[in-house]
Short mmCIF file of C-alpha atoms in Angstrom, two decimals:
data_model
loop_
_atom_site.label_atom_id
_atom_site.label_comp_id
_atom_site.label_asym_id
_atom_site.label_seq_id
_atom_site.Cartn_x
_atom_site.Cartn_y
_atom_site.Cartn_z
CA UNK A 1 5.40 -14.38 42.26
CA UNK A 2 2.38 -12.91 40.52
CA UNK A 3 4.14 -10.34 39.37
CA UNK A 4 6.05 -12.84 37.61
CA UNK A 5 3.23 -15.37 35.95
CA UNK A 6 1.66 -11.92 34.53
CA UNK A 7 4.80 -11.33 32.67
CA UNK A 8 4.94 -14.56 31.56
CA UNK A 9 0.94 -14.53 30.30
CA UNK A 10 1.98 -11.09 28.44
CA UNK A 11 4.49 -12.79 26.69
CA UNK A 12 3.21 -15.77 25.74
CA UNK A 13 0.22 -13.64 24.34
CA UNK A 14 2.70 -11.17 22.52
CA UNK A 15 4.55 -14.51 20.77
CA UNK A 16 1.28 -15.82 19.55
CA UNK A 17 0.73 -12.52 17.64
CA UNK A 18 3.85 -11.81 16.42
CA UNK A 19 4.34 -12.55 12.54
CA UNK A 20 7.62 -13.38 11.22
CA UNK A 21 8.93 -10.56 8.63
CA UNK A 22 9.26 -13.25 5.67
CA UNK A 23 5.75 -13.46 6.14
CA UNK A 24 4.92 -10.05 4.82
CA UNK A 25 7.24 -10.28 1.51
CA UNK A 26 7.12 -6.92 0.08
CA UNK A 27 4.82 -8.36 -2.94
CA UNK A 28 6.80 -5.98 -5.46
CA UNK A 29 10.29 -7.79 -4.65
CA UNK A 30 8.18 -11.62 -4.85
CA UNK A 31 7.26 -10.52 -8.50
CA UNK A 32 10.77 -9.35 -9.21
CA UNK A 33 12.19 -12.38 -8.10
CA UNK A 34 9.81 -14.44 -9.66
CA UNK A 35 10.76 -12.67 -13.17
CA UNK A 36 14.00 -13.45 -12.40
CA UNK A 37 13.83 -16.98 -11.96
CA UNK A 38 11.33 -17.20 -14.96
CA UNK A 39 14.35 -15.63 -17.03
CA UNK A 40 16.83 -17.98 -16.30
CA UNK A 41 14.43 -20.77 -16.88
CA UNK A 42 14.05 -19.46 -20.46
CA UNK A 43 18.05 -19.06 -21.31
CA UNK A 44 18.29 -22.32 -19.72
CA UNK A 45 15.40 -23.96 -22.37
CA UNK A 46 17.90 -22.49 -25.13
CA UNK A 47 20.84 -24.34 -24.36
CA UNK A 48 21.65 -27.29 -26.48
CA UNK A 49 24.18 -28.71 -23.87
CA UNK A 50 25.30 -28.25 -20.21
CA UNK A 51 28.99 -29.46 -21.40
CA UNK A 52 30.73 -27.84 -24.86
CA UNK A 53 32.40 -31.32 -26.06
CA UNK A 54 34.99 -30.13 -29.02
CA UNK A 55 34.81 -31.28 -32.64
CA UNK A 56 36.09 -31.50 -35.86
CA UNK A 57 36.76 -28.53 -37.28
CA UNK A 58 36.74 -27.09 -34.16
CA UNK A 59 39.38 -23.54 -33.61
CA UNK A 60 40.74 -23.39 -30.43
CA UNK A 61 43.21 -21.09 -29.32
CA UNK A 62 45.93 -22.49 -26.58
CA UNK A 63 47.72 -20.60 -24.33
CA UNK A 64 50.81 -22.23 -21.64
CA UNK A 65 51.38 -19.50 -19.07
CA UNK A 66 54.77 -17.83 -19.63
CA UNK A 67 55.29 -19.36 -22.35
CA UNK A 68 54.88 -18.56 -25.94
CA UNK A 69 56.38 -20.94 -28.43
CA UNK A 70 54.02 -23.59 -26.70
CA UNK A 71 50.98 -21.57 -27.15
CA UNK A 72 49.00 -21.74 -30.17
CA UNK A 73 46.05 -21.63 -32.30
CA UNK A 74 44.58 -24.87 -33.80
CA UNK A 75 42.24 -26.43 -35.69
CA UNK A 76 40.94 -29.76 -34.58
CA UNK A 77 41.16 -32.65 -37.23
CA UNK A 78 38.91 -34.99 -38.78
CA UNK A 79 40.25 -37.81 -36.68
CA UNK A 80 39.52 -35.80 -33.67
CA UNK A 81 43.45 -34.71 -32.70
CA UNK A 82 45.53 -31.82 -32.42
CA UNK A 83 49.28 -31.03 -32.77
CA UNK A 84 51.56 -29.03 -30.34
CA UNK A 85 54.46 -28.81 -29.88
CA UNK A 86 56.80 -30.15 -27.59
CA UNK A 87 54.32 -33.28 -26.71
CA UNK A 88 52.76 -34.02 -30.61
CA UNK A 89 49.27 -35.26 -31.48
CA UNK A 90 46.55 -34.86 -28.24
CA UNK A 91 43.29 -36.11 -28.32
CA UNK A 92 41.05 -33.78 -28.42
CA UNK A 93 37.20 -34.77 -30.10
CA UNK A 94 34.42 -35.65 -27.31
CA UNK A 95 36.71 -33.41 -24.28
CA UNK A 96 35.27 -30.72 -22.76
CA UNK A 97 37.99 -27.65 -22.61
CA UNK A 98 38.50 -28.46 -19.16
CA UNK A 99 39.36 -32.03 -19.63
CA UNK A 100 41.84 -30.57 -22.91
CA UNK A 101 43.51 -28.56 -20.99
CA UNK A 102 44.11 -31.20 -17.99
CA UNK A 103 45.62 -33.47 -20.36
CA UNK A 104 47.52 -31.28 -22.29
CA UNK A 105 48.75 -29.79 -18.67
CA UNK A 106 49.98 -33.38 -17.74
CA UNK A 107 51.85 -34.25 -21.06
CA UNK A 108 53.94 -30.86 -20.47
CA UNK A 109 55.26 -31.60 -17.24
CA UNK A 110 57.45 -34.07 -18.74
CA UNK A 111 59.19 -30.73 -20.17
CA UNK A 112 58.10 -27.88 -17.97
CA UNK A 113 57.10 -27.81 -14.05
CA UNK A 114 53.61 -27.10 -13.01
CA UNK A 115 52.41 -25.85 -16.45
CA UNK A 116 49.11 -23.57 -16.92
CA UNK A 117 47.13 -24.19 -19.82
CA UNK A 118 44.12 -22.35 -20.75
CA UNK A 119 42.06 -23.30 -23.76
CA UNK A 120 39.90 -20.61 -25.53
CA UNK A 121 36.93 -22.37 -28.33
CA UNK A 122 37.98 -19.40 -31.25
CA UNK A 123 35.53 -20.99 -33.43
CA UNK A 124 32.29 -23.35 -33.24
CA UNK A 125 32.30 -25.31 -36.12
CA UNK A 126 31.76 -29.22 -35.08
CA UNK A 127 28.26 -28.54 -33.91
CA UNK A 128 26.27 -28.14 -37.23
CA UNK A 129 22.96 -29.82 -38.61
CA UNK A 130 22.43 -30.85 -42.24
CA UNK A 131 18.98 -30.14 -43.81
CA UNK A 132 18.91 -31.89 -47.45
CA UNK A 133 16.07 -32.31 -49.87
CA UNK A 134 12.93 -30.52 -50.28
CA UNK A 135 13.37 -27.32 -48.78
CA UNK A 136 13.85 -24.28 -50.31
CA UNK A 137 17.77 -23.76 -48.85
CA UNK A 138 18.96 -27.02 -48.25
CA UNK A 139 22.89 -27.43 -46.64
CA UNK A 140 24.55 -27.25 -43.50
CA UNK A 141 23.78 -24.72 -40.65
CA UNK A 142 24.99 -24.55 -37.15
CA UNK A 143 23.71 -25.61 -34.65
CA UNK A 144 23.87 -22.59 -31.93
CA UNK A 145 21.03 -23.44 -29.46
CA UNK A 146 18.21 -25.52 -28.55
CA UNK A 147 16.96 -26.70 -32.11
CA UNK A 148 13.65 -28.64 -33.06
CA UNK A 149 13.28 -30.43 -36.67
CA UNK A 150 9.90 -27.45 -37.08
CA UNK A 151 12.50 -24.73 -36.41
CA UNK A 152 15.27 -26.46 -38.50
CA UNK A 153 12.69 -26.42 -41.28
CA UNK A 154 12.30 -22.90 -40.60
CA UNK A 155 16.08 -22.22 -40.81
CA UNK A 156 16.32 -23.63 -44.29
CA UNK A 157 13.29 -21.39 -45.33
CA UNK A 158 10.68 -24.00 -45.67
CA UNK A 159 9.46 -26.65 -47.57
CA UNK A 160 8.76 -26.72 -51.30
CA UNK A 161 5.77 -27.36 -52.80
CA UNK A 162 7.12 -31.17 -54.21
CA UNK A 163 7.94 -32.27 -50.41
CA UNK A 164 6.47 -35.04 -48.84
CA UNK A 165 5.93 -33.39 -45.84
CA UNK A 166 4.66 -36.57 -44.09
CA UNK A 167 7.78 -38.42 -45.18
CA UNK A 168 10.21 -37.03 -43.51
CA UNK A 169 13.29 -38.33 -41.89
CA UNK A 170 16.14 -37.63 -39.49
CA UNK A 171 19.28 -39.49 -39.66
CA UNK A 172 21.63 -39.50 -36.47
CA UNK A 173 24.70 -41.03 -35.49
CA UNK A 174 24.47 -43.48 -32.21
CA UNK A 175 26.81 -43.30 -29.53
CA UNK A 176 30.39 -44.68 -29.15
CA UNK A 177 30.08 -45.52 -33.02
CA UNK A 178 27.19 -47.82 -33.50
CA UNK A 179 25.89 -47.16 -36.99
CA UNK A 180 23.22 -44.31 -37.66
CA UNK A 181 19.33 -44.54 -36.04
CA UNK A 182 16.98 -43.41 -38.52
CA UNK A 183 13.57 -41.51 -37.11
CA UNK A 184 10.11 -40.71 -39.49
CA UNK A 185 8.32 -37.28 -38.67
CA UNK A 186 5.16 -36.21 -40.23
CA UNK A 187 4.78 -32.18 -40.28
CA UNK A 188 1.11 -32.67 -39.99
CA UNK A 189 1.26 -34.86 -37.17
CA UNK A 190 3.62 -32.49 -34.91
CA UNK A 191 1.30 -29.23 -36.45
CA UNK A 192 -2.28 -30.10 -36.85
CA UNK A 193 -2.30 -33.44 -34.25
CA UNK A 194 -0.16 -31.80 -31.46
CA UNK A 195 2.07 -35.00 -31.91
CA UNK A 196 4.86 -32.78 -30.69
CA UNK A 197 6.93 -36.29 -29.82
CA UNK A 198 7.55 -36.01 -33.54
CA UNK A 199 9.43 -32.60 -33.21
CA UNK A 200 12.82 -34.10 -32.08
CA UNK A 201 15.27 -32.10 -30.59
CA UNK A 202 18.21 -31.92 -33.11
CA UNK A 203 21.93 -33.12 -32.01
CA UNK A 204 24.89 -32.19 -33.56
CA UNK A 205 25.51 -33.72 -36.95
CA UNK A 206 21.69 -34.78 -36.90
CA UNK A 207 21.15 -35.14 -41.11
CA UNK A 208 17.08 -34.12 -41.69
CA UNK A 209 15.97 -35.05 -44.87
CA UNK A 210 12.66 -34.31 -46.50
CA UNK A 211 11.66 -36.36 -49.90
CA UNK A 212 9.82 -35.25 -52.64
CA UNK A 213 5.97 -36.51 -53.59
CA UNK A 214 7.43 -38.21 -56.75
CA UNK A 215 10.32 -40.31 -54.47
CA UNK A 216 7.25 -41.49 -52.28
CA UNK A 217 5.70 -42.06 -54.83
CA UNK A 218 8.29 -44.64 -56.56
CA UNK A 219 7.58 -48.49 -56.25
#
């Protein structure tokens, strides 16, 4: 019996000592893994958009499984379709690939059992910004990541000496179709007042455009 409470003193003492192993993280592997996680953070800041939703103008390459007179490379129209054969025009603006290849998937089974589709973006050409007015390269330039109107500026080389860089303006189109919203930005503001509300995050066909002194200046 006392043999037995004296074990049972011993390891009750023991358990209060013991650490866990997580407790002494090698402090080399913390740092590792912390760099890790810090990386993915940062390619995570650069993308412009958890879902690709295809365009116009938009090359995608289409391939039915075992079958090649229904595969094919297209290029997505202005009104947002595609043709193939077999099943015609397929809607294919504001789908992810995924959601293409679904539909396109259920059209063909009409003509073909259990079809596999697989849909391959060739080209990225719907997703573009438009920087017009006074800068020193104005046009169109896609839009490939994360994208702010200071490093859109940047893109098109800068402003000119004749813009109004307190005047300027981002047009963008509003959702399901409802007209454009118009935004004001002053590059002061954003650099020199840390207004960095003013440094909107560009969206696909987002049109920035910077005025001249003499424009502002006109009653």
């Amino acid at each position: 019996m006392l043999q037995g409470a004296l074990a049972l003193i011993i390891l009750i003492s023991v358990s209060q000592f013991a650490i866990p192993r997580s407790a002494h993280a090698d402090p080399s592997r913390v740092e590792q893994e912390s760099a890790r996680v810090h990386q993915i953070d940062e390619k995570t800041s650069l993308i412009a958009t958890q879902d690709y939703f295809i365009g116009p103008e938009d090359v995608l390459d289409i391939t039915v499984w075992k079958n090649a007179d229904l595969s094919k490379q297209v290029t997505v129209r202005p009104d947002g379709r595609i043709s193939l054969p077999l099943i015609g025009d397929v809607t294919a603006g504001g789908k992810t690939p995924a959601q293409l290849s679904g539909d396109i998937s259920a059209k063909l089974k009409e003509y073909k059992e259990n079809p596999s589709v697989s849909i391959v973006v060739k080209e990225v050409n719907s997703y573009a910004m438009y920087v017009l007015g006074e800068v020193v390269k104005p046009g169109k330039y896609p839009l490939k990541s994360k994208t702010t109107l200071l490093q859109a500026i940047t893109i098109a080389s800068g402003l000119t000496p004749m813009a109004a860089r307190n005047k300027i303006v981002v047009f963008r189109f509003a959702k399901d179709g409802g007209g454009r919203i118009k935004m004001k930005a002053s590059y002061d503001d954003i650099v020199l007042r840390d207004d960095i509300a003013q440094d909107i995050e560009l969206k696909p066909g987002d049109q920035i455009v910077v005025p001249s002194e003499t424009m502002v200046l006109m009653p």
